[in-house]
mmCIF file with all atom_site columns, C-alpha atoms in Angstrom:
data_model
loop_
_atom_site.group_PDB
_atom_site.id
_atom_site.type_symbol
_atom_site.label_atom_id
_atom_site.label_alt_id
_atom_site.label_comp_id
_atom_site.label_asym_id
_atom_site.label_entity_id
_atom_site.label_seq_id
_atom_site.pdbx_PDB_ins_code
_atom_site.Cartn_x
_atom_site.Cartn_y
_atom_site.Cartn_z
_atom_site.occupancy
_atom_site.B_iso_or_equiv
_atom_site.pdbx_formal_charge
_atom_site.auth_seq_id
_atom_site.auth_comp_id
_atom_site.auth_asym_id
_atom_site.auth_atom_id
_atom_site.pdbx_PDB_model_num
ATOM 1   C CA . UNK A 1 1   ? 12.348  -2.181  -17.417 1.00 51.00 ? 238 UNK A CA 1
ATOM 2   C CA . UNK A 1 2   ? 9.417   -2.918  -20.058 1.00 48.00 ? 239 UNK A CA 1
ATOM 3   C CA . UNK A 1 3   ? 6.313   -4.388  -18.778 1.00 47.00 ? 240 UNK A CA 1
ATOM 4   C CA . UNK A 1 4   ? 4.654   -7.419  -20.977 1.00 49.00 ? 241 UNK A CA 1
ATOM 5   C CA . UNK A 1 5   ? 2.110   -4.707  -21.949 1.00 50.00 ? 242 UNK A CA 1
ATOM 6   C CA . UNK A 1 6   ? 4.773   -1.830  -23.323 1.00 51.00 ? 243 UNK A CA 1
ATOM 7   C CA . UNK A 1 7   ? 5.017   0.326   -20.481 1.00 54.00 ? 244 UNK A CA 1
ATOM 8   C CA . UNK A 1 8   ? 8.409   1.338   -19.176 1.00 58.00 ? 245 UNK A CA 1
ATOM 9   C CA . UNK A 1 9   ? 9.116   1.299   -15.367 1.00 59.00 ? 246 UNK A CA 1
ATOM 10  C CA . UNK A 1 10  ? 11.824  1.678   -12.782 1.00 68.00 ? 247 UNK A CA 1
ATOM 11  C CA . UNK A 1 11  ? 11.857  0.815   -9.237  1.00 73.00 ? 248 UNK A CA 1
ATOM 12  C CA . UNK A 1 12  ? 13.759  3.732   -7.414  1.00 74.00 ? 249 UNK A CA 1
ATOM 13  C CA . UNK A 1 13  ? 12.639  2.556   -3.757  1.00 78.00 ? 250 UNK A CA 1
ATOM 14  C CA . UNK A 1 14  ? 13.487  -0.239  -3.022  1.00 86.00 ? 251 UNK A CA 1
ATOM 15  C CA . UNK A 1 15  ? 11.205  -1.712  0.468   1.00 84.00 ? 252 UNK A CA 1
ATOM 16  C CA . UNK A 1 16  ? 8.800   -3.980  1.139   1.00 84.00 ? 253 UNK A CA 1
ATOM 17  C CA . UNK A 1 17  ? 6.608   -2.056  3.887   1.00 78.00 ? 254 UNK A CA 1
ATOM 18  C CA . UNK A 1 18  ? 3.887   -4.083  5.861   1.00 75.00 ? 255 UNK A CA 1
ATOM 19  C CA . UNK A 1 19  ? 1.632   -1.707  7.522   1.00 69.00 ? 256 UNK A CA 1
ATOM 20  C CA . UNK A 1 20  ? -1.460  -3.268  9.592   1.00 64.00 ? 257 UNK A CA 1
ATOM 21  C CA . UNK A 1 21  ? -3.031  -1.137  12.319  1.00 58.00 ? 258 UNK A CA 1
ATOM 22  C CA . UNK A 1 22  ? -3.869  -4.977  13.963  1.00 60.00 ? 259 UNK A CA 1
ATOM 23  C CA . UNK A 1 23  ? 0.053   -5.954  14.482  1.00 55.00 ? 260 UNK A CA 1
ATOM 24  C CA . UNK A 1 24  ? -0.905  -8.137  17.878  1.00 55.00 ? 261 UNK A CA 1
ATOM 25  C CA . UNK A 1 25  ? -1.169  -10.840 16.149  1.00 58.00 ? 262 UNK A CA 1
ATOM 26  C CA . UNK A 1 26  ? 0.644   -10.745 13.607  1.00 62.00 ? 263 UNK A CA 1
ATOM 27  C CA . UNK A 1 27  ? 4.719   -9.844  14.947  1.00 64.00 ? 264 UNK A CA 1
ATOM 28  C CA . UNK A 1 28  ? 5.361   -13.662 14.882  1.00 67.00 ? 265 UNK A CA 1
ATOM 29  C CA . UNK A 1 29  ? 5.242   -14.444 11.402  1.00 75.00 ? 266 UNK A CA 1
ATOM 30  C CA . UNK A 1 30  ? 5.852   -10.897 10.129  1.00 79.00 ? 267 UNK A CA 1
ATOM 31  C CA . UNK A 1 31  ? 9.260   -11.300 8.706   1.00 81.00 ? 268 UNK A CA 1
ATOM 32  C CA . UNK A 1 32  ? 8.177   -14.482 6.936   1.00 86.00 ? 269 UNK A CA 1
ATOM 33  C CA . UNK A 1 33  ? 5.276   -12.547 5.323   1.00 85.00 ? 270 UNK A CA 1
ATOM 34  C CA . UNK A 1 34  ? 7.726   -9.695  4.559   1.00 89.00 ? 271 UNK A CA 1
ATOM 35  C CA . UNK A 1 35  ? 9.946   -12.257 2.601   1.00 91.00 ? 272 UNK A CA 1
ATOM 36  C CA . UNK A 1 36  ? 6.914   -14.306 1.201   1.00 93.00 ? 273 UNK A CA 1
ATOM 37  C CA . UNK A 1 37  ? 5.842   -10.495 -0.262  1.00 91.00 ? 274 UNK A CA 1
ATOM 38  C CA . UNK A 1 38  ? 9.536   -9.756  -1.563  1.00 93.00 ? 275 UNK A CA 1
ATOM 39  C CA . UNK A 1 39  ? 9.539   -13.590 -2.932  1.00 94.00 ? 276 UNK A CA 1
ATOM 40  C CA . UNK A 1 40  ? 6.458   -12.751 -5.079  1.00 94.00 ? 277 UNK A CA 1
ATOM 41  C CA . UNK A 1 41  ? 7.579   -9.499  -6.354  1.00 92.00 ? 278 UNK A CA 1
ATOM 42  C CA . UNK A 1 42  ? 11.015  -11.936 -7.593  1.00 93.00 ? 279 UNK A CA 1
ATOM 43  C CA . UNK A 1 43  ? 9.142   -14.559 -9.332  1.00 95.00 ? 280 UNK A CA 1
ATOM 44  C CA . UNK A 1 44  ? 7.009   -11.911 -10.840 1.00 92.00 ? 281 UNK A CA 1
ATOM 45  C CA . UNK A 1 45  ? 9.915   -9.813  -12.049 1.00 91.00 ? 282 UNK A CA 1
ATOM 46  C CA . UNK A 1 46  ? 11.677  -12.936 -13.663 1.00 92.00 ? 283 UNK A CA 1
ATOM 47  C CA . UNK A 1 47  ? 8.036   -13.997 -15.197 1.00 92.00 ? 284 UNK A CA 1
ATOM 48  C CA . UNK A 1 48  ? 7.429   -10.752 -16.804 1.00 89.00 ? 285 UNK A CA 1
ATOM 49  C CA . UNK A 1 49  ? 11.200  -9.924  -17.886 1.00 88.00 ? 286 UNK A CA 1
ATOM 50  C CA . UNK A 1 50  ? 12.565  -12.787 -17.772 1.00 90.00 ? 287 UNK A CA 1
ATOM 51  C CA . UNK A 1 51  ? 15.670  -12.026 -15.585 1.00 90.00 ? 288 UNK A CA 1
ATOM 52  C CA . UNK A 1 52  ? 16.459  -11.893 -11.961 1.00 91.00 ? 289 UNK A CA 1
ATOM 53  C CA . UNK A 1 53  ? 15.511  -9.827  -9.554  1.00 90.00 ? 290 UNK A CA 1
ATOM 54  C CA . UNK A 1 54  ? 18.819  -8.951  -7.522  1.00 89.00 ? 291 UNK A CA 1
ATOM 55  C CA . UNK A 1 55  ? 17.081  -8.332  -3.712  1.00 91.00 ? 292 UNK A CA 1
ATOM 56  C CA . UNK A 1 56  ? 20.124  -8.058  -2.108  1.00 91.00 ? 293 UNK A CA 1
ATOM 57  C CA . UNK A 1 57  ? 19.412  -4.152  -2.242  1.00 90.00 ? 294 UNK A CA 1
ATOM 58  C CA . UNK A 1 58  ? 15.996  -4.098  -0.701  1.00 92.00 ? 295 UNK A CA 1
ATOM 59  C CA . UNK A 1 59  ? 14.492  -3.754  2.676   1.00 90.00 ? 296 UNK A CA 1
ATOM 60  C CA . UNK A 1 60  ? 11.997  -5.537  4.707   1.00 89.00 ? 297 UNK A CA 1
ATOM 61  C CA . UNK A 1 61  ? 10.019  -3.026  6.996   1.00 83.00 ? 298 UNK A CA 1
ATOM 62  C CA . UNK A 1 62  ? 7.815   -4.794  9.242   1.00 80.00 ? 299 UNK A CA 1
ATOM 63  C CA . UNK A 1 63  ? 5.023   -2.686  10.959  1.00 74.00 ? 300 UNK A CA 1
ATOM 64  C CA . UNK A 1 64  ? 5.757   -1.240  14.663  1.00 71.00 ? 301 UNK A CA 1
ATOM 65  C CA . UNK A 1 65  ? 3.421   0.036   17.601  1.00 69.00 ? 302 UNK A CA 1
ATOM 66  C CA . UNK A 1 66  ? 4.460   3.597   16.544  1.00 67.00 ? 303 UNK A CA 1
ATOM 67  C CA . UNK A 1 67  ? 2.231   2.652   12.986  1.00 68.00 ? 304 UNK A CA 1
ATOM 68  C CA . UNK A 1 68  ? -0.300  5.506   12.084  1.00 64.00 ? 305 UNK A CA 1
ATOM 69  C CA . UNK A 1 69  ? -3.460  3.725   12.958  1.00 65.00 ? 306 UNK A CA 1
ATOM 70  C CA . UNK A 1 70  ? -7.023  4.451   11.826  1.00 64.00 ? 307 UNK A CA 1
ATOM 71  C CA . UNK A 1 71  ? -8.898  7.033   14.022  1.00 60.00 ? 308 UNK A CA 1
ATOM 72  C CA . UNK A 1 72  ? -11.204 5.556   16.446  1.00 56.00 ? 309 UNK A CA 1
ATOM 73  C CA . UNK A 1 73  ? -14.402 6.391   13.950  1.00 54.00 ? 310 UNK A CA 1
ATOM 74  C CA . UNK A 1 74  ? -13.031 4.523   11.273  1.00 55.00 ? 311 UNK A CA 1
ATOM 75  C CA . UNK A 1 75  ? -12.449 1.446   13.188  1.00 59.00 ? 312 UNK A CA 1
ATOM 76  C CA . UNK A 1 76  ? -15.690 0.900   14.565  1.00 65.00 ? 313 UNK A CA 1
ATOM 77  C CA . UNK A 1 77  ? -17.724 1.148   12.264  1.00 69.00 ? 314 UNK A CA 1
ATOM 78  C CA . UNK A 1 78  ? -16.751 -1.768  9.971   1.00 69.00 ? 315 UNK A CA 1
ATOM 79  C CA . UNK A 1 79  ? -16.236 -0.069  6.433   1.00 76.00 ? 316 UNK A CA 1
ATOM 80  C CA . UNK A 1 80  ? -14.101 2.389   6.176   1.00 79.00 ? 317 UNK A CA 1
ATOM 81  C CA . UNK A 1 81  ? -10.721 -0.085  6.133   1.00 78.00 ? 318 UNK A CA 1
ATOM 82  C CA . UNK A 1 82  ? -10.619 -0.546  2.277   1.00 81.00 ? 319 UNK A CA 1
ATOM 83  C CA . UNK A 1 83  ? -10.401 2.994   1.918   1.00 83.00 ? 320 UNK A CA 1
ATOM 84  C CA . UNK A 1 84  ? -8.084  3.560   4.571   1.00 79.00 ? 321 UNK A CA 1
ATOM 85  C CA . UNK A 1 85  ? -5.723  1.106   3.256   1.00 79.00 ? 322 UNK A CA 1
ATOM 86  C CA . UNK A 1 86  ? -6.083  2.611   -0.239  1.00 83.00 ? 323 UNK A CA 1
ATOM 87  C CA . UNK A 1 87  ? -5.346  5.893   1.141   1.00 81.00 ? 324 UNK A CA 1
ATOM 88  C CA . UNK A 1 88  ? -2.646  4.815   2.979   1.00 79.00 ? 325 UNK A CA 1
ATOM 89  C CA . UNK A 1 89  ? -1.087  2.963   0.240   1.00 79.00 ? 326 UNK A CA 1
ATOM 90  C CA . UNK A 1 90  ? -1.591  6.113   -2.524  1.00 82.00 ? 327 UNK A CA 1
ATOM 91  C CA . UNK A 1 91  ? 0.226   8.257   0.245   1.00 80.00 ? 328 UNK A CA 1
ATOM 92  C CA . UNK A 1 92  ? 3.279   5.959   0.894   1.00 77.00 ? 329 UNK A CA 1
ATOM 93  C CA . UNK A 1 93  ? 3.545   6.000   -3.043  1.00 78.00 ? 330 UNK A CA 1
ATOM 94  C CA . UNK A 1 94  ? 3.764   9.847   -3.754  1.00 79.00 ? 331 UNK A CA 1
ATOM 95  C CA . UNK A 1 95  ? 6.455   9.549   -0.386  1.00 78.00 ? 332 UNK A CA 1
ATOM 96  C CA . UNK A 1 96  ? 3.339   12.149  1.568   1.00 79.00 ? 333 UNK A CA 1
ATOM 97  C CA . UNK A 1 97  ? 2.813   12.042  4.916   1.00 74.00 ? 334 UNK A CA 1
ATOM 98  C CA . UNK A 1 98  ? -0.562  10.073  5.311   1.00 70.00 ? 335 UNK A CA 1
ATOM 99  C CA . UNK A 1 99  ? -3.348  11.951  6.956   1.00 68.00 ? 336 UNK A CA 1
ATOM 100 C CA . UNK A 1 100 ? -5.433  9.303   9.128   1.00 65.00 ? 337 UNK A CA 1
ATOM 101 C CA . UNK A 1 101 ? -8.107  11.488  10.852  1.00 67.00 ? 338 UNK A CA 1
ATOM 102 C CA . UNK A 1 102 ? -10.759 11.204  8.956   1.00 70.00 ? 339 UNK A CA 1
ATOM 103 C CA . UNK A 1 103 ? -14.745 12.139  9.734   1.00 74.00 ? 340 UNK A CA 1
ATOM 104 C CA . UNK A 1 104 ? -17.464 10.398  7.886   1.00 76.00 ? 341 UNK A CA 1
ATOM 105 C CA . UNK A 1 105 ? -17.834 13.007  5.255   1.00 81.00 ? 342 UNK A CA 1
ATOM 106 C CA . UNK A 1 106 ? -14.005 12.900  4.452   1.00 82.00 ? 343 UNK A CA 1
ATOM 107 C CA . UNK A 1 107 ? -14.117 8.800   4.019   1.00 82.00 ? 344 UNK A CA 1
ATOM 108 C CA . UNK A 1 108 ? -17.189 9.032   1.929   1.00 87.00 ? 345 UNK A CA 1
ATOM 109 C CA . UNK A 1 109 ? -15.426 11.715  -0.426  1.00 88.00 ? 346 UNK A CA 1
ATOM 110 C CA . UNK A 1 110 ? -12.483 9.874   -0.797  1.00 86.00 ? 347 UNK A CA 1
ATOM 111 C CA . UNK A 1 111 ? -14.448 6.392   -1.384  1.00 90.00 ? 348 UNK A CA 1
ATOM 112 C CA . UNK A 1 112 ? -16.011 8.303   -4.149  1.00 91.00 ? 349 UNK A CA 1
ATOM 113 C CA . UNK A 1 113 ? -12.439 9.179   -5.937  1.00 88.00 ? 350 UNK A CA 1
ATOM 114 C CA . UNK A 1 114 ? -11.112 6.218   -5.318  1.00 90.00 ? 351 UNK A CA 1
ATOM 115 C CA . UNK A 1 115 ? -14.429 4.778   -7.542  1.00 91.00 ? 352 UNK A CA 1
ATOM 116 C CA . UNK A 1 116 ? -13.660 7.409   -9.641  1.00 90.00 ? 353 UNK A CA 1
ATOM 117 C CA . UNK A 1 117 ? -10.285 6.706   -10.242 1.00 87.00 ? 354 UNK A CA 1
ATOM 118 C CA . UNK A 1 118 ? -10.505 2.252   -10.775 1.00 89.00 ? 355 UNK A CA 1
ATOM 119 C CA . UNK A 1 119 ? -13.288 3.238   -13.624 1.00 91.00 ? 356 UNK A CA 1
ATOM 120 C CA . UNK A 1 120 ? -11.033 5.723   -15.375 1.00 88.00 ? 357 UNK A CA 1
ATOM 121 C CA . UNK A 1 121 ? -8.066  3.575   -14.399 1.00 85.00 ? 358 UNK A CA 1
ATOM 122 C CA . UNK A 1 122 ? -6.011  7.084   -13.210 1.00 83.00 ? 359 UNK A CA 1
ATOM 123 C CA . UNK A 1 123 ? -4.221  8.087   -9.950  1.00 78.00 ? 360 UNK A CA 1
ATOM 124 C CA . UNK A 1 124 ? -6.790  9.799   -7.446  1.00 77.00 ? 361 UNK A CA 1
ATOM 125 C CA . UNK A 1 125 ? -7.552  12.808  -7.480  1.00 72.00 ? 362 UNK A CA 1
ATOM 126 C CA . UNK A 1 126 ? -7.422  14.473  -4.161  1.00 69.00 ? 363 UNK A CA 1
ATOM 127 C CA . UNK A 1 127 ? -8.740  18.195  -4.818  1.00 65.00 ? 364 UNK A CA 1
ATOM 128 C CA . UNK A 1 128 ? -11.381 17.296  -2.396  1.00 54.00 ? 365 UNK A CA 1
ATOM 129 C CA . UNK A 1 129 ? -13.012 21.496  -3.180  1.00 55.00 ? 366 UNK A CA 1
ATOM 130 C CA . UNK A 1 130 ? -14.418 19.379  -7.006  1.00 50.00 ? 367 UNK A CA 1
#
């Protein structure tokens, strides 16, 4: 596929994964999020290219009470979500197993490369040793 902007793409996974460490409240209406997700990425697909987007092949994977969860530090303290989330999302895309326990000096390293990484619009780096 060729974006509006030039770059080519393909889509070799096919899931829409919903992953909230909070799933309480949320199991009721999860599917319909899941398919309001997969509904976006179908309007967006026919937008840019212009064609459908067969979903017929992809799966819906609602969260579950075995989800990896923040560690109890990063919970309470208010902040550290946005980079958990980012983290968690950068590991599910290079298909790693996502490390969630994470001390203070850990979440404020990785807040810094994920900084690092929106300004030089690049993948993060993880050699945490730079």
């Amino acid at each position: 596929m060729r974006s509006e902007k030039g770059g080519e793409f393909t889509i070799h996974i096919k899931i829409v994964d919903f992953v909230d460490y909070e799933t309480g409240q949320l199991l009721t209406y999860l599917h319909k999020y899941l398919k309001g997700i997969l509904e976006y990425l179908k309007d967006e697909h026919e937008r840019q290219f212009k064609s459908d987007m067969h979903t017929s092949e992809w799966r819906l994977v609602p969260c579950t009470e075995d989800t990896p969860q923040q560690t109890k530090y990063n919970k309470e303290n208010g902040h550290d979500c946005g980079v958990f989330v980012c983290l968690f999302a950068d590991f599910i895309a290079m298909d790693c197993t996502p490390i969630f326990d994470f001390d203070e000096e850990c979440i404020n390293k990785c807040r810094e490369l994920i900084s690092l990484a929106i300004m030089n619009e690049c993948a993060i780096d993880y050699n945490l040793n730079a």
